[in-house]
Amino acid sequence: MSFIEYGDTIKEGDTAVVFLGHESMFPVKVQNGGKTQTKYGVIRHSTDLIGKPYGSKVTCSKGGWVYILHPTPELWTLNLPHRTQILYSTDISLITMMLELKPGSIVCESGTGSGSLSHAIIRTIAPTGHLYTVEFHQQRAEKAIEEFREHKVDHLVTVKNQDVCKNGFGVTDVADAVFLDIPSPWEAIGHAKSALKHEGGRICSFSPCIEQVQRTCLALEEHGFTEINTSEILLRVYNVRTISLQIPDLGKAAEDNASATAFDRGSPSNQDAASPQAGTVQFKSSVPLREMVKVFP
Ligand SMILES: C[S@@+](CC[C@H](N)C(=O)[O-])C[C@H]1O[C@@H](n2cnc3c(N)ncnc32)[C@H](O)[C@@H]1O
């Protein structure tokens, strides 16, 4: 098992994900003789995990079962031990695209934090790229080094325990991309410029407050960066459901012209819909109710 390469079977030393449901997962270090407690009972690593294929359904001691999943950066983001605020997959996807990361990219990052973004970057730039990640909190830097080793990606990453605003990234003229997730990114822009390769190269800074964004944009301009823009990504999950709405009274002429095919009028074949009430139409919708008011005033 490695976070960058799929392994078929669960081995001693792997980090596996115990999946009880979409809202209930946790990582486990697989150890000979190890035991993991779940609400469905104990999982014995030697007999229940080691040698079994990833994706196996494992029965726990009380008879309930769980799935054992191969780790991915996305599952790690959902299950990692939080030492800081972290970046989640929606933002990570935009960052990866805007920084044009790909296999072979050289990337500088600060701070490492809990390593959520770092794992995603490493997976993207493998097998020939490298991540230089800078974290000034000693325990966080040490924990990140330990996790990268356990996840067998340590050859793709260098962790530096220093203040990026004072000491930079420890590399010059090599980075294809720089990413900042620190409280005062404007203080690190000069170091980011030194780390970037001479031509091209992209920088992204993540800030929760618009004042931080403004100061960072000014610093970017002062250091000669171009094509500066600010983006936010909002994820909207569609929740498709059957709804019932009153038919507006548009008069007889409109009724004669109305196309019966435009709506599902609650035919008996519509299994999941309750019987329609007189004067209503039923159809599938994913539009939030708030916005529907605008559609059907
Ligand atoms: C919000 S966390 C980063 C989370 C990370 N992006 C992730 O996805 O897990 C910010 C981290 O930056 C570190 N940090 C803040 N200022 C720094 C600086 N000047 N130099 C290095 N690290 C810094 C903090 O110690 C903290 O761990």
mmCIF file of N, CA and C in Angstrom, residues 172-176 193-201:
data_model
loop_
_atom_site.group_PDB
_atom_site.id
_atom_site.type_symbol
_atom_site.label_atom_id
_atom_site.label_comp_id
_atom_site.label_asym_id
_atom_site.label_seq_id
_atom_site.Cartn_x
_atom_site.Cartn_y
_atom_site.Cartn_z
ATOM 1 N N THR A 172 15.618 27.603 -4.701
ATOM 2 C CA THR A 172 15.479 28.784 -5.573
ATOM 3 C C THR A 172 15.402 28.367 -7.036
ATOM 4 N N ASP A 173 14.585 29.111 -7.766
ATOM 5 C CA ASP A 173 14.478 28.997 -9.238
ATOM 6 C C ASP A 173 14.074 27.607 -9.731
ATOM 7 N N VAL A 174 13.313 26.861 -8.936
ATOM 8 C CA VAL A 174 12.964 25.497 -9.376
ATOM 9 C C VAL A 174 11.464 25.222 -9.425
ATOM 10 N N ALA A 175 10.688 25.957 -8.661
ATOM 11 C CA ALA A 175 9.290 25.544 -8.473
ATOM 12 C C ALA A 175 8.415 25.900 -9.677
ATOM 13 N N ASP A 176 7.566 24.945 -10.045
ATOM 14 C CA ASP A 176 6.540 25.229 -11.055
ATOM 15 C C ASP A 176 5.361 25.942 -10.405
ATOM 16 N N LYS A 193 8.549 34.110 -4.911
ATOM 17 C CA LYS A 193 9.112 34.497 -6.215
ATOM 18 C C LYS A 193 10.508 33.889 -6.401
ATOM 19 N N SER A 194 11.310 33.906 -5.325
ATOM 20 C CA SER A 194 12.666 33.313 -5.424
ATOM 21 C C SER A 194 12.594 31.816 -5.686
ATOM 22 N N ALA A 195 11.592 31.150 -5.111
ATOM 23 C CA ALA A 195 11.494 29.693 -5.271
ATOM 24 C C ALA A 195 11.031 29.309 -6.674
ATOM 25 N N LEU A 196 10.236 30.202 -7.302
ATOM 26 C CA LEU A 196 9.672 29.865 -8.620
ATOM 27 C C LEU A 196 10.752 29.840 -9.697
ATOM 28 N N LYS A 197 10.520 29.018 -10.705
ATOM 29 C CA LYS A 197 11.434 28.980 -11.854
ATOM 30 C C LYS A 197 11.392 30.337 -12.563
ATOM 31 N N HIS A 198 12.394 30.602 -13.427
ATOM 32 C CA HIS A 198 12.534 31.938 -14.014
ATOM 33 C C HIS A 198 11.355 32.333 -14.884
ATOM 34 N N GLU A 199 10.872 31.397 -15.700
ATOM 35 C CA GLU A 199 9.764 31.741 -16.596
ATOM 36 C C GLU A 199 8.549 30.905 -16.263
ATOM 37 N N GLY A 200 7.392 31.538 -16.353
ATOM 38 C CA GLY A 200 6.159 30.815 -16.042
ATOM 39 C C GLY A 200 6.075 30.598 -14.547
ATOM 40 N N GLY A 201 5.365 29.587 -14.152
ATOM 41 C CA GLY A 201 5.205 29.330 -12.726
ATOM 42 C C GLY A 201 3.964 30.025 -12.210
#
